[in-house]
């Protein structure tokens, strides 16, 4: 069983930065592809970014391309999402997700394991 523990989200001003981390506290991170999703109020959960098991491939939603960077450090059992140039519309609950296998999945159904969610709020 895989367990994911997310860092605290936070509050930032528009144009600012935040960094989210997710630790794989149980399970073998080297067997997992990882991703961050978000679910804005009243909307469906959507993928923000994903990274393959090897780390060689990343995927970004169009809305965050050029602003967010996803990375993984298997030695530290973590995957991190650096969020720059934050916008008001980035306000959401963010979820770390994991799936067994080499490839990134782009929908929630592709992921079997989820963190508890962490709130990110961007203010004007």
mmCIF file of N, CA and C in Angstrom:
data_model
loop_
_atom_site.group_PDB
_atom_site.id
_atom_site.type_symbol
_atom_site.label_atom_id
_atom_site.label_comp_id
_atom_site.label_asym_id
_atom_site.label_seq_id
_atom_site.Cartn_x
_atom_site.Cartn_y
_atom_site.Cartn_z
ATOM 1 N N UNK A 1 0.839 -1.188 0.000
ATOM 2 C CA UNK A 1 0.000 0.000 0.000
ATOM 3 C C UNK A 1 0.874 1.238 0.000
ATOM 4 N N UNK A 2 0.520 2.182 -0.844
ATOM 5 C CA UNK A 2 1.280 3.427 -0.969
ATOM 6 C C UNK A 2 0.613 4.499 -0.127
ATOM 7 N N UNK A 3 1.403 5.247 0.600
ATOM 8 C CA UNK A 3 0.883 6.367 1.381
ATOM 9 C C UNK A 3 1.621 7.631 0.973
ATOM 10 N N UNK A 4 0.848 8.684 0.722
ATOM 11 C CA UNK A 4 1.392 9.961 0.272
ATOM 12 C C UNK A 4 1.096 11.031 1.310
ATOM 13 N N UNK A 5 2.125 11.777 1.663
ATOM 14 C CA UNK A 5 1.961 12.838 2.654
ATOM 15 C C UNK A 5 2.378 14.159 2.028
ATOM 16 N N UNK A 6 1.449 15.077 1.955
ATOM 17 C CA UNK A 6 1.702 16.364 1.312
ATOM 18 C C UNK A 6 2.152 17.402 2.327
ATOM 19 N N UNK A 7 2.983 18.326 1.871
ATOM 20 C CA UNK A 7 3.361 19.451 2.707
ATOM 21 C C UNK A 7 2.179 20.419 2.798
ATOM 22 N N UNK A 8 2.299 21.348 3.739
ATOM 23 C CA UNK A 8 1.288 22.386 3.847
ATOM 24 C C UNK A 8 1.301 23.234 2.582
ATOM 25 N N UNK A 9 0.120 23.645 2.157
ATOM 26 C CA UNK A 9 0.032 24.553 1.029
ATOM 27 C C UNK A 9 0.398 25.939 1.495
ATOM 28 N N UNK A 10 -0.441 26.884 1.250
ATOM 29 C CA UNK A 10 -0.160 28.207 1.759
ATOM 30 C C UNK A 10 -0.886 29.291 1.014
ATOM 31 N N UNK A 11 -0.524 30.484 1.389
ATOM 32 C CA UNK A 11 -1.126 31.689 0.829
ATOM 33 C C UNK A 11 -0.050 32.488 0.128
ATOM 34 N N UNK A 12 -0.327 32.938 -1.072
ATOM 35 C CA UNK A 12 0.622 33.757 -1.814
ATOM 36 C C UNK A 12 -0.135 34.845 -2.566
ATOM 37 N N UNK A 13 0.558 35.901 -2.859
ATOM 38 C CA UNK A 13 -0.032 36.949 -3.686
ATOM 39 C C UNK A 13 0.105 36.572 -5.154
ATOM 40 N N UNK A 14 -0.768 37.105 -5.949
ATOM 41 C CA UNK A 14 -0.660 36.906 -7.386
ATOM 42 C C UNK A 14 0.717 37.366 -7.853
ATOM 43 N N UNK A 15 1.328 36.532 -8.685
ATOM 44 C CA UNK A 15 2.680 36.809 -9.142
ATOM 45 C C UNK A 15 3.759 36.190 -8.280
ATOM 46 N N UNK A 16 3.362 35.690 -7.129
ATOM 47 C CA UNK A 16 4.307 35.081 -6.207
ATOM 48 C C UNK A 16 4.540 33.612 -6.477
ATOM 49 N N UNK A 17 5.194 32.958 -5.520
ATOM 50 C CA UNK A 17 5.591 31.558 -5.680
ATOM 51 C C UNK A 17 5.258 30.748 -4.430
ATOM 52 N N UNK A 18 5.013 29.481 -4.662
ATOM 53 C CA UNK A 18 4.873 28.501 -3.590
ATOM 54 C C UNK A 18 5.472 27.188 -4.066
ATOM 55 N N UNK A 19 5.854 26.368 -3.111
ATOM 56 C CA UNK A 19 6.386 25.041 -3.436
ATOM 57 C C UNK A 19 5.641 23.999 -2.622
ATOM 58 N N UNK A 20 5.126 23.007 -3.316
ATOM 59 C CA UNK A 20 4.454 21.880 -2.673
ATOM 60 C C UNK A 20 5.350 20.650 -2.768
ATOM 61 N N UNK A 21 5.378 19.889 -1.695
ATOM 62 C CA UNK A 21 6.116 18.623 -1.713
ATOM 63 C C UNK A 21 5.212 17.489 -1.276
ATOM 64 N N UNK A 22 5.500 16.322 -1.783
ATOM 65 C CA UNK A 22 4.748 15.118 -1.440
ATOM 66 C C UNK A 22 5.756 14.014 -1.150
ATOM 67 N N UNK A 23 5.633 13.420 0.004
ATOM 68 C CA UNK A 23 6.536 12.343 0.402
ATOM 69 C C UNK A 23 5.823 11.003 0.294
ATOM 70 N N UNK A 24 6.497 10.060 -0.316
ATOM 71 C CA UNK A 24 5.979 8.687 -0.378
ATOM 72 C C UNK A 24 6.439 7.999 0.905
ATOM 73 N N UNK A 25 5.557 7.995 1.901
ATOM 74 C CA UNK A 25 5.949 7.504 3.216
ATOM 75 C C UNK A 25 5.835 5.989 3.320
ATOM 76 N N UNK A 26 5.119 5.404 2.397
ATOM 77 C CA UNK A 26 4.988 3.950 2.350
ATOM 78 C C UNK A 26 4.927 3.540 0.886
ATOM 79 N N UNK A 27 5.631 2.488 0.543
ATOM 80 C CA UNK A 27 5.686 2.071 -0.854
ATOM 81 C C UNK A 27 7.031 2.409 -1.462
ATOM 82 N N UNK A 28 7.268 1.890 -2.641
ATOM 83 C CA UNK A 28 8.540 2.082 -3.325
ATOM 84 C C UNK A 28 8.390 3.165 -4.382
ATOM 85 N N UNK A 29 8.942 4.323 -4.102
ATOM 86 C CA UNK A 29 8.784 5.453 -5.015
ATOM 87 C C UNK A 29 9.316 5.127 -6.399
ATOM 88 N N UNK A 30 10.312 4.263 -6.481
ATOM 89 C CA UNK A 30 10.920 3.938 -7.768
ATOM 90 C C UNK A 30 9.991 3.153 -8.684
ATOM 91 N N UNK A 31 8.896 2.648 -8.155
ATOM 92 C CA UNK A 31 7.924 1.907 -8.955
ATOM 93 C C UNK A 31 6.753 2.780 -9.400
ATOM 94 N N UNK A 32 6.786 4.063 -9.034
ATOM 95 C CA UNK A 32 5.611 4.912 -9.193
ATOM 96 C C UNK A 32 5.805 6.056 -10.183
ATOM 97 N N UNK A 33 4.774 6.298 -10.967
ATOM 98 C CA UNK A 33 4.637 7.589 -11.639
ATOM 99 C C UNK A 33 3.816 8.478 -10.704
ATOM 100 N N UNK A 34 4.097 9.765 -10.722
ATOM 101 C CA UNK A 34 3.529 10.688 -9.731
ATOM 102 C C UNK A 34 2.933 11.906 -10.408
ATOM 103 N N UNK A 35 1.986 12.518 -9.733
ATOM 104 C CA UNK A 35 1.328 13.689 -10.320
ATOM 105 C C UNK A 35 0.735 14.564 -9.230
ATOM 106 N N UNK A 36 0.435 15.782 -9.618
ATOM 107 C CA UNK A 36 -0.357 16.683 -8.793
ATOM 108 C C UNK A 36 -1.634 17.004 -9.557
ATOM 109 N N UNK A 37 -2.740 16.938 -8.833
ATOM 110 C CA UNK A 37 -4.041 17.349 -9.346
ATOM 111 C C UNK A 37 -4.533 18.515 -8.495
ATOM 112 N N UNK A 38 -5.549 19.178 -8.980
ATOM 113 C CA UNK A 38 -6.212 20.193 -8.166
ATOM 114 C C UNK A 38 -7.700 20.174 -8.438
ATOM 115 N N UNK A 39 -8.441 20.663 -7.469
ATOM 116 C CA UNK A 39 -9.896 20.717 -7.604
ATOM 117 C C UNK A 39 -10.385 22.059 -7.100
ATOM 118 N N UNK A 40 -10.560 22.996 -8.008
ATOM 119 C CA UNK A 40 -11.087 24.301 -7.610
ATOM 120 C C UNK A 40 -12.516 24.163 -7.106
ATOM 121 N N UNK A 41 -12.980 25.102 -6.326
ATOM 122 C CA UNK A 41 -14.345 25.031 -5.802
ATOM 123 C C UNK A 41 -15.377 24.904 -6.908
ATOM 124 N N UNK A 42 -16.236 23.910 -6.780
ATOM 125 C CA UNK A 42 -17.312 23.734 -7.741
ATOM 126 C C UNK A 42 -16.902 23.142 -9.064
ATOM 127 N N UNK A 43 -15.654 22.707 -9.154
ATOM 128 C CA UNK A 43 -15.178 22.157 -10.424
ATOM 129 C C UNK A 43 -14.653 20.738 -10.227
ATOM 130 N N UNK A 44 -14.434 20.076 -11.364
ATOM 131 C CA UNK A 44 -13.908 18.712 -11.325
ATOM 132 C C UNK A 44 -12.407 18.737 -11.034
ATOM 133 N N UNK A 45 -11.918 17.624 -10.532
ATOM 134 C CA UNK A 45 -10.490 17.483 -10.301
ATOM 135 C C UNK A 45 -9.772 17.406 -11.636
ATOM 136 N N UNK A 46 -8.655 18.137 -11.740
ATOM 137 C CA UNK A 46 -7.905 18.196 -12.987
ATOM 138 C C UNK A 46 -6.423 17.999 -12.726
ATOM 139 N N UNK A 47 -5.746 17.421 -13.694
ATOM 140 C CA UNK A 47 -4.313 17.239 -13.539
ATOM 141 C C UNK A 47 -3.598 18.566 -13.708
ATOM 142 N N UNK A 48 -2.589 18.782 -12.885
ATOM 143 C CA UNK A 48 -1.739 19.954 -12.987
ATOM 144 C C UNK A 48 -0.436 19.572 -13.686
ATOM 145 N N UNK A 49 0.198 18.512 -13.183
ATOM 146 C CA UNK A 49 1.466 18.067 -13.743
ATOM 147 C C UNK A 49 1.714 16.622 -13.337
ATOM 148 N N UNK A 50 2.459 15.905 -14.174
ATOM 149 C CA UNK A 50 2.816 14.534 -13.872
ATOM 150 C C UNK A 50 4.242 14.259 -14.277
ATOM 151 N N UNK A 51 4.831 13.234 -13.645
ATOM 152 C CA UNK A 51 6.198 12.854 -13.948
ATOM 153 C C UNK A 51 6.272 11.333 -13.992
ATOM 154 N N UNK A 52 6.984 10.836 -14.981
ATOM 155 C CA UNK A 52 7.062 9.396 -15.177
ATOM 156 C C UNK A 52 7.925 8.732 -14.107
ATOM 157 N N UNK A 53 7.854 7.448 -14.084
ATOM 158 C CA UNK A 53 8.596 6.680 -13.092
ATOM 159 C C UNK A 53 10.098 6.959 -13.171
ATOM 160 N N UNK A 54 10.607 7.079 -14.355
ATOM 161 C CA UNK A 54 12.039 7.333 -14.536
ATOM 162 C C UNK A 54 12.412 8.787 -14.284
ATOM 163 N N UNK A 55 11.415 9.656 -14.342
ATOM 164 C CA UNK A 55 11.690 11.078 -14.232
ATOM 165 C C UNK A 55 12.036 11.733 -15.551
ATOM 166 N N UNK A 56 12.110 10.920 -16.613
ATOM 167 C CA UNK A 56 12.546 11.458 -17.902
ATOM 168 C C UNK A 56 11.459 12.246 -18.611
ATOM 169 N N UNK A 57 10.209 11.985 -18.256
ATOM 170 C CA UNK A 57 9.086 12.624 -18.946
ATOM 171 C C UNK A 57 8.205 13.358 -17.952
ATOM 172 N N UNK A 58 7.825 14.566 -18.332
ATOM 173 C CA UNK A 58 6.882 15.332 -17.530
ATOM 174 C C UNK A 58 5.721 15.784 -18.406
ATOM 175 N N UNK A 59 4.621 16.038 -17.737
ATOM 176 C CA UNK A 59 3.415 16.532 -18.414
ATOM 177 C C UNK A 59 2.902 17.719 -17.617
ATOM 178 N N UNK A 60 2.465 18.747 -18.328
ATOM 179 C CA UNK A 60 1.887 19.919 -17.673
ATOM 180 C C UNK A 60 0.576 20.294 -18.348
ATOM 181 N N UNK A 61 -0.384 20.657 -17.537
ATOM 182 C CA UNK A 61 -1.606 21.221 -18.090
ATOM 183 C C UNK A 61 -1.267 22.538 -18.785
ATOM 184 N N UNK A 62 -2.007 22.851 -19.826
ATOM 185 C CA UNK A 62 -1.741 24.090 -20.570
ATOM 186 C C UNK A 62 -1.784 25.310 -19.655
ATOM 187 N N UNK A 63 -2.643 25.262 -18.670
ATOM 188 C CA UNK A 63 -2.844 26.425 -17.798
ATOM 189 C C UNK A 63 -1.638 26.718 -16.908
ATOM 190 N N UNK A 64 -0.723 25.753 -16.772
ATOM 191 C CA UNK A 64 0.422 25.976 -15.878
ATOM 192 C C UNK A 64 1.763 25.903 -16.601
ATOM 193 N N UNK A 65 1.746 25.586 -17.864
ATOM 194 C CA UNK A 65 3.000 25.477 -18.620
ATOM 195 C C UNK A 65 3.794 26.770 -18.543
ATOM 196 N N UNK A 66 5.077 26.636 -18.294
ATOM 197 C CA UNK A 66 5.947 27.796 -18.209
ATOM 198 C C UNK A 66 5.951 28.462 -16.845
ATOM 199 N N UNK A 67 5.029 28.046 -15.967
ATOM 200 C CA UNK A 67 4.955 28.642 -14.631
ATOM 201 C C UNK A 67 5.273 27.624 -13.534
ATOM 202 N N UNK A 68 4.854 26.394 -13.742
ATOM 203 C CA UNK A 68 5.040 25.343 -12.737
ATOM 204 C C UNK A 68 6.107 24.364 -13.215
ATOM 205 N N UNK A 69 6.857 23.833 -12.254
ATOM 206 C CA UNK A 69 7.872 22.815 -12.557
ATOM 207 C C UNK A 69 7.732 21.657 -11.576
ATOM 208 N N UNK A 70 7.643 20.462 -12.134
ATOM 209 C CA UNK A 70 7.511 19.256 -11.328
ATOM 210 C C UNK A 70 8.827 18.496 -11.351
ATOM 211 N N UNK A 71 9.255 18.037 -10.192
ATOM 212 C CA UNK A 71 10.493 17.265 -10.116
ATOM 213 C C UNK A 71 10.341 16.175 -9.068
ATOM 214 N N UNK A 72 11.198 15.180 -9.163
ATOM 215 C CA UNK A 72 11.178 14.110 -8.174
ATOM 216 C C UNK A 72 12.592 13.838 -7.699
ATOM 217 N N UNK A 73 12.696 13.432 -6.448
ATOM 218 C CA UNK A 73 13.979 13.051 -5.866
ATOM 219 C C UNK A 73 13.753 11.724 -5.155
ATOM 220 N N UNK A 74 14.098 10.653 -5.828
ATOM 221 C CA UNK A 74 13.835 9.335 -5.263
ATOM 222 C C UNK A 74 14.619 9.101 -3.975
ATOM 223 N N UNK A 75 15.786 9.698 -3.861
ATOM 224 C CA UNK A 75 16.596 9.503 -2.656
ATOM 225 C C UNK A 75 15.924 10.130 -1.435
ATOM 226 N N UNK A 76 15.114 11.156 -1.678
ATOM 227 C CA UNK A 76 14.394 11.810 -0.592
ATOM 228 C C UNK A 76 12.925 11.393 -0.542
ATOM 229 N N UNK A 77 12.551 10.502 -1.434
ATOM 230 C CA UNK A 77 11.185 9.967 -1.475
ATOM 231 C C UNK A 77 10.146 11.056 -1.725
ATOM 232 N N UNK A 78 10.523 12.055 -2.498
ATOM 233 C CA UNK A 78 9.629 13.188 -2.681
ATOM 234 C C UNK A 78 9.408 13.548 -4.148
ATOM 235 N N UNK A 79 8.259 14.170 -4.373
ATOM 236 C CA UNK A 79 7.978 14.840 -5.628
ATOM 237 C C UNK A 79 7.551 16.253 -5.271
ATOM 238 N N UNK A 80 8.083 17.226 -5.996
ATOM 239 C CA UNK A 80 7.870 18.620 -5.641
ATOM 240 C C UNK A 80 7.304 19.400 -6.818
ATOM 241 N N UNK A 81 6.419 20.319 -6.492
ATOM 242 C CA UNK A 81 5.807 21.181 -7.503
ATOM 243 C C UNK A 81 6.166 22.622 -7.167
ATOM 244 N N UNK A 82 7.028 23.202 -7.972
ATOM 245 C CA UNK A 82 7.388 24.606 -7.820
ATOM 246 C C UNK A 82 6.408 25.436 -8.638
ATOM 247 N N UNK A 83 5.723 26.338 -7.975
ATOM 248 C CA UNK A 83 4.696 27.137 -8.633
ATOM 249 C C UNK A 83 5.112 28.602 -8.620
ATOM 250 N N UNK A 84 5.376 29.130 -9.783
ATOM 251 C CA UNK A 84 5.778 30.530 -9.933
ATOM 252 C C UNK A 84 4.703 31.309 -10.682
ATOM 253 N N UNK A 85 4.817 32.614 -10.626
ATOM 254 C CA UNK A 85 3.877 33.500 -11.337
ATOM 255 C C UNK A 85 2.438 33.085 -11.062
ATOM 256 N N UNK A 86 2.135 32.888 -9.804
ATOM 257 C CA UNK A 86 0.817 32.387 -9.423
ATOM 258 C C UNK A 86 -0.280 33.358 -9.844
ATOM 259 N N UNK A 87 -1.407 32.765 -10.198
ATOM 260 C CA UNK A 87 -2.586 33.528 -10.601
ATOM 261 C C UNK A 87 -3.729 33.226 -9.645
ATOM 262 N N UNK A 88 -4.704 34.112 -9.629
ATOM 263 C CA UNK A 88 -5.862 33.908 -8.762
ATOM 264 C C UNK A 88 -6.517 32.561 -9.049
ATOM 265 N N UNK A 89 -6.550 32.195 -10.303
ATOM 266 C CA UNK A 89 -7.212 30.938 -10.688
ATOM 267 C C UNK A 89 -6.431 29.688 -10.293
ATOM 268 N N UNK A 90 -5.242 29.854 -9.733
ATOM 269 C CA UNK A 90 -4.515 28.702 -9.202
ATOM 270 C C UNK A 90 -5.008 28.315 -7.812
ATOM 271 N N UNK A 91 -5.862 29.138 -7.230
ATOM 272 C CA UNK A 91 -6.435 28.821 -5.926
ATOM 273 C C UNK A 91 -7.216 27.523 -6.005
ATOM 274 N N UNK A 92 -6.862 26.579 -5.129
ATOM 275 C CA UNK A 92 -7.486 25.277 -5.185
ATOM 276 C C UNK A 92 -6.951 24.399 -4.059
ATOM 277 N N UNK A 93 -7.587 23.251 -3.884
ATOM 278 C CA UNK A 93 -6.994 22.171 -3.108
ATOM 279 C C UNK A 93 -6.153 21.346 -4.068
ATOM 280 N N UNK A 94 -4.905 21.112 -3.692
ATOM 281 C CA UNK A 94 -3.983 20.351 -4.526
ATOM 282 C C UNK A 94 -3.771 18.969 -3.919
ATOM 283 N N UNK A 95 -3.761 17.962 -4.787
ATOM 284 C CA UNK A 95 -3.623 16.577 -4.359
ATOM 285 C C UNK A 95 -2.427 15.928 -5.050
ATOM 286 N N UNK A 96 -1.633 15.247 -4.281
ATOM 287 C CA UNK A 96 -0.576 14.394 -4.814
ATOM 288 C C UNK A 96 -1.190 13.035 -5.159
ATOM 289 N N UNK A 97 -0.744 12.449 -6.255
ATOM 290 C CA UNK A 97 -1.287 11.160 -6.683
ATOM 291 C C UNK A 97 -0.168 10.275 -7.206
ATOM 292 N N UNK A 98 -0.368 8.974 -7.074
ATOM 293 C CA UNK A 98 0.642 8.014 -7.528
ATOM 294 C C UNK A 98 -0.032 6.838 -8.210
ATOM 295 N N UNK A 99 0.697 6.279 -9.168
ATOM 296 C CA UNK A 99 0.228 5.073 -9.837
ATOM 297 C C UNK A 99 1.413 4.156 -10.094
ATOM 298 N N UNK A 100 1.172 2.885 -10.035
ATOM 299 C CA UNK A 100 2.227 1.929 -10.363
ATOM 300 C C UNK A 100 2.419 1.908 -11.869
ATOM 301 N N UNK A 101 3.654 1.905 -12.314
ATOM 302 C CA UNK A 101 3.910 1.851 -13.743
ATOM 303 C C UNK A 101 4.783 2.991 -14.207
ATOM 304 N N UNK A 102 5.211 2.866 -15.449
ATOM 305 C CA UNK A 102 6.226 3.774 -15.988
ATOM 306 C C UNK A 102 5.670 5.072 -16.525
ATOM 307 N N UNK A 103 4.412 5.049 -16.940
ATOM 308 C CA UNK A 103 3.883 6.180 -17.710
ATOM 309 C C UNK A 103 3.018 7.114 -16.870
ATOM 310 N N UNK A 104 2.964 8.353 -17.310
ATOM 311 C CA UNK A 104 2.106 9.346 -16.664
ATOM 312 C C UNK A 104 0.661 9.112 -17.089
ATOM 313 N N UNK A 105 -0.243 9.173 -16.161
ATOM 314 C CA UNK A 105 -1.656 9.201 -16.494
ATOM 315 C C UNK A 105 -2.152 10.629 -16.388
ATOM 316 N N UNK A 106 -3.151 10.978 -17.170
ATOM 317 C CA UNK A 106 -3.605 12.362 -17.170
ATOM 318 C C UNK A 106 -4.994 12.544 -16.593
ATOM 319 N N UNK A 107 -5.604 11.471 -16.143
ATOM 320 C CA UNK A 107 -6.911 11.588 -15.499
ATOM 321 C C UNK A 107 -6.846 10.987 -14.104
ATOM 322 N N UNK A 108 -7.789 11.399 -13.271
ATOM 323 C CA UNK A 108 -7.830 10.886 -11.918
ATOM 324 C C UNK A 108 -8.000 9.378 -11.854
ATOM 325 N N UNK A 109 -8.693 8.841 -12.839
ATOM 326 C CA UNK A 109 -8.945 7.396 -12.837
ATOM 327 C C UNK A 109 -7.666 6.590 -13.022
ATOM 328 N N UNK A 110 -6.613 7.229 -13.525
ATOM 329 C CA UNK A 110 -5.349 6.542 -13.754
ATOM 330 C C UNK A 110 -4.576 6.315 -12.462
ATOM 331 N N UNK A 111 -4.977 6.961 -11.378
ATOM 332 C CA UNK A 111 -4.197 6.948 -10.153
ATOM 333 C C UNK A 111 -4.939 6.227 -9.039
ATOM 334 N N UNK A 112 -4.233 5.316 -8.379
ATOM 335 C CA UNK A 112 -4.842 4.525 -7.316
ATOM 336 C C UNK A 112 -4.596 5.112 -5.935
ATOM 337 N N UNK A 113 -3.585 5.944 -5.826
ATOM 338 C CA UNK A 113 -3.165 6.424 -4.508
ATOM 339 C C UNK A 113 -3.204 7.943 -4.477
ATOM 340 N N UNK A 114 -3.714 8.480 -3.358
ATOM 341 C CA UNK A 114 -3.918 9.920 -3.242
ATOM 342 C C UNK A 114 -3.498 10.420 -1.868
ATOM 343 N N UNK A 115 -2.972 11.644 -1.855
ATOM 344 C CA UNK A 115 -2.737 12.328 -0.607
ATOM 345 C C UNK A 115 -4.024 12.948 -0.101
ATOM 346 N N UNK A 116 -3.920 13.606 1.037
ATOM 347 C CA UNK A 116 -5.122 14.133 1.695
ATOM 348 C C UNK A 116 -5.558 15.481 1.150
ATOM 349 N N UNK A 117 -4.702 16.113 0.379
ATOM 350 C CA UNK A 117 -5.031 17.419 -0.191
ATOM 351 C C UNK A 117 -4.486 18.551 0.656
ATOM 352 N N UNK A 118 -4.079 19.612 -0.002
ATOM 353 C CA UNK A 118 -3.549 20.777 0.690
ATOM 354 C C UNK A 118 -4.029 22.036 -0.018
ATOM 355 N N UNK A 119 -4.396 23.035 0.765
ATOM 356 C CA UNK A 119 -5.011 24.244 0.202
ATOM 357 C C UNK A 119 -3.946 25.231 -0.262
ATOM 358 N N UNK A 120 -4.113 25.708 -1.466
ATOM 359 C CA UNK A 120 -3.306 26.808 -2.002
ATOM 360 C C UNK A 120 -4.253 27.959 -2.310
ATOM 361 N N UNK A 121 -3.950 29.120 -1.752
ATOM 362 C CA UNK A 121 -4.775 30.298 -1.969
ATOM 363 C C UNK A 121 -3.912 31.419 -2.528
ATOM 364 N N UNK A 122 -4.351 31.970 -3.628
ATOM 365 C CA UNK A 122 -3.647 33.094 -4.246
ATOM 366 C C UNK A 122 -4.540 34.318 -4.131
ATOM 367 N N UNK A 123 -3.976 35.374 -3.593
ATOM 368 C CA UNK A 123 -4.750 36.596 -3.377
ATOM 369 C C UNK A 123 -4.243 37.715 -4.271
ATOM 370 N N UNK A 124 -5.097 38.684 -4.475
ATOM 371 C CA UNK A 124 -4.714 39.821 -5.333
ATOM 372 C C UNK A 124 -3.998 40.889 -4.541
#
